[in-house]
mmCIF file of C-alpha atoms in Angstrom:
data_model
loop_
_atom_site.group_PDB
_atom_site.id
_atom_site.type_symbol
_atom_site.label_atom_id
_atom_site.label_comp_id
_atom_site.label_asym_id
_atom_site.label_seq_id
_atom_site.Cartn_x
_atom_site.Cartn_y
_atom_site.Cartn_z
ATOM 1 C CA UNK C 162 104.043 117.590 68.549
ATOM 2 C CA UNK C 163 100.468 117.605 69.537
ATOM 3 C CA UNK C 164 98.730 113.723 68.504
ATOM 4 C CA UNK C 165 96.342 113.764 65.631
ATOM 5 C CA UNK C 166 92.981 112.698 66.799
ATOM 6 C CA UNK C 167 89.455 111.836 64.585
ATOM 7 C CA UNK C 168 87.420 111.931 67.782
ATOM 8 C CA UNK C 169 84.919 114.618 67.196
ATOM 9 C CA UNK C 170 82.264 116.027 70.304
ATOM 10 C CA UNK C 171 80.286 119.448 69.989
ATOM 11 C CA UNK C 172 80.112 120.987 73.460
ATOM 12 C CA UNK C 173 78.085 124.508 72.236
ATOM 13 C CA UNK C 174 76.652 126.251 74.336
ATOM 14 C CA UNK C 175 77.881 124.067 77.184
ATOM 15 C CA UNK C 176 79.986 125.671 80.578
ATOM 16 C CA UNK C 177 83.139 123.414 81.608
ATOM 17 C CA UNK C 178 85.126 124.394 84.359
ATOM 18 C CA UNK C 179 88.656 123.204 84.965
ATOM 19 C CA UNK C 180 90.656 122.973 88.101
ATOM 20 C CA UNK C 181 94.317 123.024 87.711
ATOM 21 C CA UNK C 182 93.821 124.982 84.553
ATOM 22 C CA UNK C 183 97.397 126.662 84.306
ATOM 23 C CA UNK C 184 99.369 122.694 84.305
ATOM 24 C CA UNK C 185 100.275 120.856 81.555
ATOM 25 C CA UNK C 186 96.926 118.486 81.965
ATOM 26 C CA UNK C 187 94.742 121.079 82.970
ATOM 27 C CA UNK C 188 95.577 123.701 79.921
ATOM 28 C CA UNK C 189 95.284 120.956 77.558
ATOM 29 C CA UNK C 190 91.997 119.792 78.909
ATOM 30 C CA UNK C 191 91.237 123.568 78.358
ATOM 31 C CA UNK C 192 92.390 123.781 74.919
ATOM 32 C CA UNK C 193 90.393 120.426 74.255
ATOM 33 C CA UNK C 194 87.122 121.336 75.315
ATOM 34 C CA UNK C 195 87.541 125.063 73.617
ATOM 35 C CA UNK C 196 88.050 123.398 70.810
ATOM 36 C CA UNK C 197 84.660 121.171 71.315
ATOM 37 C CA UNK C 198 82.707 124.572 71.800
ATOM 38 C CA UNK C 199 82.549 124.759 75.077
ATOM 39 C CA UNK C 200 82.919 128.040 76.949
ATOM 40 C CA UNK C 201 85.835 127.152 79.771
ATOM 41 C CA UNK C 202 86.030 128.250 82.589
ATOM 42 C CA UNK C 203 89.590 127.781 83.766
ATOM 43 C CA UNK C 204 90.501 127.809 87.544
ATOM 44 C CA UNK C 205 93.693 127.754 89.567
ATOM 45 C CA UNK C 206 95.081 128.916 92.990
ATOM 46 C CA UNK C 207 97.055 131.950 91.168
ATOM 47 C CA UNK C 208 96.382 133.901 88.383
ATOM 48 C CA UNK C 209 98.886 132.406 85.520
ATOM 49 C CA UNK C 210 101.592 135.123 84.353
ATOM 50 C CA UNK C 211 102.329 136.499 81.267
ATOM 51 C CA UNK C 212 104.226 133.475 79.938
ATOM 52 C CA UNK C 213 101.336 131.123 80.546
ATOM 53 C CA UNK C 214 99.376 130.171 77.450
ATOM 54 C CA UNK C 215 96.179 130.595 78.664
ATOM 55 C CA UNK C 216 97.056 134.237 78.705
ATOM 56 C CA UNK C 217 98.030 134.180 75.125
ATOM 57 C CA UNK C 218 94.677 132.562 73.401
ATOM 58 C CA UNK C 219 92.818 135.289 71.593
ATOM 59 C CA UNK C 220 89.168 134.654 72.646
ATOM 60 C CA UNK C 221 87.956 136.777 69.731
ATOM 61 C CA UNK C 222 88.201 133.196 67.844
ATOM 62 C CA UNK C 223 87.237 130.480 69.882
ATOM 63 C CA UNK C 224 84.456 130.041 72.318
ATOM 64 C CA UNK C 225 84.875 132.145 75.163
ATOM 65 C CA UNK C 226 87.466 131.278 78.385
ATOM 66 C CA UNK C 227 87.541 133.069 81.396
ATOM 67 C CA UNK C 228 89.904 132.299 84.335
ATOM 68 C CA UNK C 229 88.829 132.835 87.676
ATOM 69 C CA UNK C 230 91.229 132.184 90.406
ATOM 70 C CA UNK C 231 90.400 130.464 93.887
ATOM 71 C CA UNK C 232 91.928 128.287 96.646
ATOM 72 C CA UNK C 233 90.050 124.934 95.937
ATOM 73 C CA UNK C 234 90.915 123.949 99.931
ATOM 74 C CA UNK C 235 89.318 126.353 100.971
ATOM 75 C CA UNK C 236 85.523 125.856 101.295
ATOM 76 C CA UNK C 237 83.425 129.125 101.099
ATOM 77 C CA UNK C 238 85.674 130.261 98.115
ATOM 78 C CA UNK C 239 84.942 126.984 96.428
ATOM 79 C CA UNK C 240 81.079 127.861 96.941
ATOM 80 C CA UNK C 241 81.764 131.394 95.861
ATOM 81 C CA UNK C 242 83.419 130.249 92.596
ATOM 82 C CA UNK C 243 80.364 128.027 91.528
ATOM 83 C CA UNK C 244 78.180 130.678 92.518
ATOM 84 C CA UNK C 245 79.893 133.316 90.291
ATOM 85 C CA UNK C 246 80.543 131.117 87.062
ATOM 86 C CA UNK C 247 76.483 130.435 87.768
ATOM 87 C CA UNK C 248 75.610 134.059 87.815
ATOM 88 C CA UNK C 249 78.650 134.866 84.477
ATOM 89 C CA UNK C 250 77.306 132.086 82.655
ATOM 90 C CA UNK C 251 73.710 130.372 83.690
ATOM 91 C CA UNK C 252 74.779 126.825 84.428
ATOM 92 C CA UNK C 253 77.624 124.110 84.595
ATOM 93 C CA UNK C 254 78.531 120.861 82.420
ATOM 94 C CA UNK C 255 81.062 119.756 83.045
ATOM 95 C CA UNK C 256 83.410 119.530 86.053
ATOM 96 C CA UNK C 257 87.538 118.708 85.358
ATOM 97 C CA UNK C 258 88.955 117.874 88.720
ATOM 98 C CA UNK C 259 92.317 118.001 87.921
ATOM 99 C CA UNK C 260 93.940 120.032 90.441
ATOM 100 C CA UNK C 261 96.610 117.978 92.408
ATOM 101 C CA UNK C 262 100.202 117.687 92.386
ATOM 102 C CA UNK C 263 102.814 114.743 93.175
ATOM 103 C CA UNK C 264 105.411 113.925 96.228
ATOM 104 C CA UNK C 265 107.491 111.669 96.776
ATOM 105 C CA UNK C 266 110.484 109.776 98.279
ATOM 106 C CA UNK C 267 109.789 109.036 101.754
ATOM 107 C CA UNK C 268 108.468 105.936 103.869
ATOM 108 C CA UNK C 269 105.805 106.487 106.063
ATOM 109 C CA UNK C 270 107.462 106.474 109.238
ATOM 110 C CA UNK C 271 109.803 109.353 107.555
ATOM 111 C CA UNK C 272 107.407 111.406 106.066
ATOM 112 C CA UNK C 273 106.246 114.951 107.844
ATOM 113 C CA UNK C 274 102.214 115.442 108.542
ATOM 114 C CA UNK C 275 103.111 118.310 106.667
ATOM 115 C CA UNK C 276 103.439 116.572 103.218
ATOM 116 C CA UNK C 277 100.844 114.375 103.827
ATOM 117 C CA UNK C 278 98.681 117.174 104.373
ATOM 118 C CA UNK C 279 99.521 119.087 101.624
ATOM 119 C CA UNK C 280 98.906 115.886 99.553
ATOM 120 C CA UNK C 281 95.231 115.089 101.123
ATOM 121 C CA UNK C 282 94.630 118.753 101.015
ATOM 122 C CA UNK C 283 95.752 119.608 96.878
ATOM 123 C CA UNK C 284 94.596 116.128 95.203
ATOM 124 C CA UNK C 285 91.563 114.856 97.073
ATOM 125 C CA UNK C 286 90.280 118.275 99.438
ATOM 126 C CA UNK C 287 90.254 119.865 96.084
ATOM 127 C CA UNK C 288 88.352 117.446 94.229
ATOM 128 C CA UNK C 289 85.474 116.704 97.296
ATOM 129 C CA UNK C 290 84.588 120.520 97.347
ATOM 130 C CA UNK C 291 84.757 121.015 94.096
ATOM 131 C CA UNK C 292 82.280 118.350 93.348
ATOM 132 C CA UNK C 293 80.459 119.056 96.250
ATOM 133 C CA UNK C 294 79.665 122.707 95.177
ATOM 134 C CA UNK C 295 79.085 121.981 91.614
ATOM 135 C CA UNK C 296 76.896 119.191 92.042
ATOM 136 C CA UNK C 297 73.581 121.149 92.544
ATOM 137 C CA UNK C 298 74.372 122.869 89.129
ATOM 138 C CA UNK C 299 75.581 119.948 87.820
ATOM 139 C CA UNK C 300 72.158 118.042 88.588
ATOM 140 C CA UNK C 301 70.026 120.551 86.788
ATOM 141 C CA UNK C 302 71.923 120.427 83.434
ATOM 142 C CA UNK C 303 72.483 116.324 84.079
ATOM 143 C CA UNK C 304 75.824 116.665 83.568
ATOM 144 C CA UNK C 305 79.467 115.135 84.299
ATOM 145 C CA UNK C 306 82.779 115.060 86.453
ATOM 146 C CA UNK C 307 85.502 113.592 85.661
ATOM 147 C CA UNK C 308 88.936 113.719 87.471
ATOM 148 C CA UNK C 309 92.508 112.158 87.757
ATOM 149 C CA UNK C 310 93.083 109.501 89.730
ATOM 150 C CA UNK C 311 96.425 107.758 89.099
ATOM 151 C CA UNK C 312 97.657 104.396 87.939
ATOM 152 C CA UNK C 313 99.827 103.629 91.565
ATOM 153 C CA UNK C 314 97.001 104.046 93.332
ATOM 154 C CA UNK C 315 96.190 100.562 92.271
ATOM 155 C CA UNK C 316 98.487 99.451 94.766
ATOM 156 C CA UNK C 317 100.802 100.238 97.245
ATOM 157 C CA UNK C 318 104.387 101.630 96.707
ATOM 158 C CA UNK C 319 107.449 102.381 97.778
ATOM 159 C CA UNK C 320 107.949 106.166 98.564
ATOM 160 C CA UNK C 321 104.905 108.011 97.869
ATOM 161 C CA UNK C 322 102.310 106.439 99.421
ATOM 162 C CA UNK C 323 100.890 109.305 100.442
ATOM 163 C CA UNK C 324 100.418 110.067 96.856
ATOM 164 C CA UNK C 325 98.781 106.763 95.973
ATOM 165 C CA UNK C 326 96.300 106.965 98.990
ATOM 166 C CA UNK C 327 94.784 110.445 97.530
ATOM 167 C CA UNK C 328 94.713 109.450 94.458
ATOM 168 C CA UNK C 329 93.038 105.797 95.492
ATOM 169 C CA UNK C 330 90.491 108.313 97.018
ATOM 170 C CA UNK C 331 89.797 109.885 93.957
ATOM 171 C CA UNK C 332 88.714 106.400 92.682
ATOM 172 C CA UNK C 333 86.409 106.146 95.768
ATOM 173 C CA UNK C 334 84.998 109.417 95.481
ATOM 174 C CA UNK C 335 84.102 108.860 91.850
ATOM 175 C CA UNK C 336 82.379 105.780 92.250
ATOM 176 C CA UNK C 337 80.562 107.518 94.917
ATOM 177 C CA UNK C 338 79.747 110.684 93.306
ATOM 178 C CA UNK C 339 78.306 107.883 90.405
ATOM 179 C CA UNK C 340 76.461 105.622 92.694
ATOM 180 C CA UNK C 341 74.846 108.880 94.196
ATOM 181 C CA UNK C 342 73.949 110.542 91.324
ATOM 182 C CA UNK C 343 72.445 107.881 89.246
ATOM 183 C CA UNK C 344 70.568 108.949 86.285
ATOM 184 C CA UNK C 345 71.277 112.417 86.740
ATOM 185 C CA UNK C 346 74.991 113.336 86.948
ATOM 186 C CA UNK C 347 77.675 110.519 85.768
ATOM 187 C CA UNK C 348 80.975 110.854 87.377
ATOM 188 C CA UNK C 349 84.555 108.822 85.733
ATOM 189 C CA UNK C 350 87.763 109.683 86.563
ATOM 190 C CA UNK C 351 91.461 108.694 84.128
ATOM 191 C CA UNK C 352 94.338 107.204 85.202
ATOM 192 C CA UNK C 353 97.556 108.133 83.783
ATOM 193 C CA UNK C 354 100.921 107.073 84.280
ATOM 194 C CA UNK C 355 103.516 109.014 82.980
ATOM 195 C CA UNK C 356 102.566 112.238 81.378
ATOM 196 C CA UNK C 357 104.848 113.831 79.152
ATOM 197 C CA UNK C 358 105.308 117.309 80.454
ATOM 198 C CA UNK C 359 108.321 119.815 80.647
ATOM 199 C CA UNK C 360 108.156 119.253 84.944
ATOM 200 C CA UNK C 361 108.155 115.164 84.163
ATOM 201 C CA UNK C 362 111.236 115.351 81.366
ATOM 202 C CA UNK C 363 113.087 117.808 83.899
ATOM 203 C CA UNK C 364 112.630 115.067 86.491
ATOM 204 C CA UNK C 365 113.540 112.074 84.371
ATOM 205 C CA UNK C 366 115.593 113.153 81.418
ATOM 206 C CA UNK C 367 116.529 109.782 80.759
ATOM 207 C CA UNK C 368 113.761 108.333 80.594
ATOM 208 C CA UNK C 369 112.318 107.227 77.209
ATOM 209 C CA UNK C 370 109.667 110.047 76.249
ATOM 210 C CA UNK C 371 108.178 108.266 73.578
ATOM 211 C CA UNK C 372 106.474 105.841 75.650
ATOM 212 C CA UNK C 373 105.073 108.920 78.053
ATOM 213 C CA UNK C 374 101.168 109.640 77.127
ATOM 214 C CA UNK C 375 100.822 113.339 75.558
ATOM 215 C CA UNK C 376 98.743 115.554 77.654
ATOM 216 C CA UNK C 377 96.323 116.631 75.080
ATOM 217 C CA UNK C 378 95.507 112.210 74.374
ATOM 218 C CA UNK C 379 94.603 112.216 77.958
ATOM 219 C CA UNK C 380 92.084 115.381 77.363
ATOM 220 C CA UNK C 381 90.454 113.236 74.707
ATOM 221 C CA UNK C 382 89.124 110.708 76.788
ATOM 222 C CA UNK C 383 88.377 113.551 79.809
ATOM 223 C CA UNK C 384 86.564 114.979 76.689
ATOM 224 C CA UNK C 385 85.075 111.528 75.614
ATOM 225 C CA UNK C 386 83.755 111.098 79.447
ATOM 226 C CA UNK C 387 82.225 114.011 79.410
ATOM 227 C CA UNK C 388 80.391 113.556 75.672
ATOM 228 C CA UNK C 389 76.950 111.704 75.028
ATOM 229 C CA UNK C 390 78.993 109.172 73.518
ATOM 230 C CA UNK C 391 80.157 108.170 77.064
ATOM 231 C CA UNK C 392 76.154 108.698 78.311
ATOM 232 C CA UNK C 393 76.317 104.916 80.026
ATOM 233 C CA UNK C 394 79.513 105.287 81.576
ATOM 234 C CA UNK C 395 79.655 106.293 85.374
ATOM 235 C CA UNK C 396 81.547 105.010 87.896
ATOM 236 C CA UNK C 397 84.538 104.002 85.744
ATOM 237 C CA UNK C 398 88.009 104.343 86.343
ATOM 238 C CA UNK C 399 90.076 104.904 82.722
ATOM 239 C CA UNK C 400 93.669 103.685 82.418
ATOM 240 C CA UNK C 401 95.583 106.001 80.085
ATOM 241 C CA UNK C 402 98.775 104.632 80.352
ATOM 242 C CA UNK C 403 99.848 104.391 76.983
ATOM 243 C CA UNK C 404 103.005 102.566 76.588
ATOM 244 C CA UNK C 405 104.407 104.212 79.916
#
C-alpha cells in the first residue's frame, strides 16, 4: 500500500526529467511529480515493455509524460537527449538522477575491473553527464537536481565497496554541482537504505519489510528538494532511512 502523505507542491507548467524512470524509485519519482503537475519526462537505457507501468498511465488525465530512451554513459546521446526534451518542451526543472544499480559480494582484491566499471559507469558516469548537459537549461529556469546517493557510502564496507565509493561520489558531486551553482541552480541528493521493492524482497525475503522505506516516501522528499519550500537547501545530503 502506497503511504498517505499531506505534503502538497504544484509543479505546472514545469519539465522534470527522470533517469532510471522504468525502476521502482525512478517510476515512483515519476508518478510523484505527475501528480505535482509537472510534465515528466521519463528516461531509461531501454524502452520499458508492455508490463511496465509507465506504459499503462493514460496521459489523457494527468499532465503529460513522455519517455525517451538513451544510454546515460554515453556522452553525445546524453547531449542529444537534453537537446530534444529542450526543443519537445522549451526548458528543464528539474533533474532526477536516479539511474544506478547495486553489486555486491566481493573484496577488492577479488573483484573484476569489469564490475567496478560497470558500477562507476551506471551510478556516478550517469549522474556527471546528466548534470553536466542539463545544467545550461537548468541555469536559465534556476532550477534543481537532486539524486541518490546511498546511506553505506558513509563509510566503508565489507563487500561492495565499489558500490559505496560511487555512491560517496554522488555526495561529492552534489555538493559540487551546489557550491558551483550558487544562487542559480541548487543541487541535494537522498540517501536511502533499504527500499522496499519487488528486486529487494526477492533478495531478502526474510527480512522484516515493514521497516524498509516505500519508494513513493522517498519521491516526497526528491519532490520536496525540488519545491520552493526547499529554496535554501543546496548542498545537502538527505537520509531516508526510515526504520531500515
Amino acid at each position: 500500500m502506497s503511504p498517505d502523505t499531506d505534503f502538497e507542491v504544484d509543479f505546472a507548467g514545469t519539465v522534470a526529467v527522470i533517469t532510471g524512470a522504468s525502476g521502482a524509485l525512478g517510476s515512483a519519482a515519476v508518478d510523484r511529480f505527475r501528480e505535482a503537475g509537472a510534465t515528466v519526462c521519463a528516461v531509461d537505457v531501454i524502452a520499458p515493455d508492455d508490463e511496465d507501468s509507465l506504459l499503462e498511465r493514460d496521459p489523457a488525465d494527468e499532465p503529460a509524460l513522455h519517455f525517451y530512451e538513451a544510454d546515460l554513459t554515453d556522452e553525445d546521446e546524453v547531449a542529444a537527449l537534453m537537446d530534444a526534451i529542450v526543443d519537445d518542451h522549451d526548458r528543464i526543472d528539474h533533474l532526477l538522477n536516479v539511474a544506478g544499480t547495486w553489486r555486491g559480494g566481493d573484496h577488492i582484491e577479488d573483484t573484476d575491473l569489469e564490475e567496478f566499471d560497470l558500477l562507476l559507469n551506471v551510478n556516478l558516469k550517469t549522474a556527471f553527464l546528466a548534470a553536466k548537459h542539463a545544467l545550461p537549461h537548468l541555469q536559465e529556469t534556476e532550477g534543481a537536481i537532486v539524486g541518490i546517493s546511498a546511506r553505506s557510502s558513509l563509510e566503508g564496507g565489507e563487500g561492495d565497496g565499489p558500490y559505496r565509493i560511487t555512491k560517496a561520489g554522488i555526495r561529492l558531486l552534489t555538493e559540487t554541482l551546489a557550491e558551483e551553482n550558487r544562487g542559480t541552480v541548487r543541487a541535494n541528493c537522498v540517501m536511502p537504505s533499504v527500499i522496499d521493492t519487488p528486486m529487494n524482497r526477492e533478495m531478502m525475503p526474510d527480512a522484516d519489510h515493514d521497516e524498509w522505506v516505500d519508494p513513493l516516501e522517498i519521491a516526497d522528499v526528491m519532490a520536496f528538494l525540488c519545491s520552493d519550500a526547499a529554496a535554501v537547501t543546496s548542498g545537502a545530503a538527505v537520509p531516508v532511512y526510515g526504520e531500515a
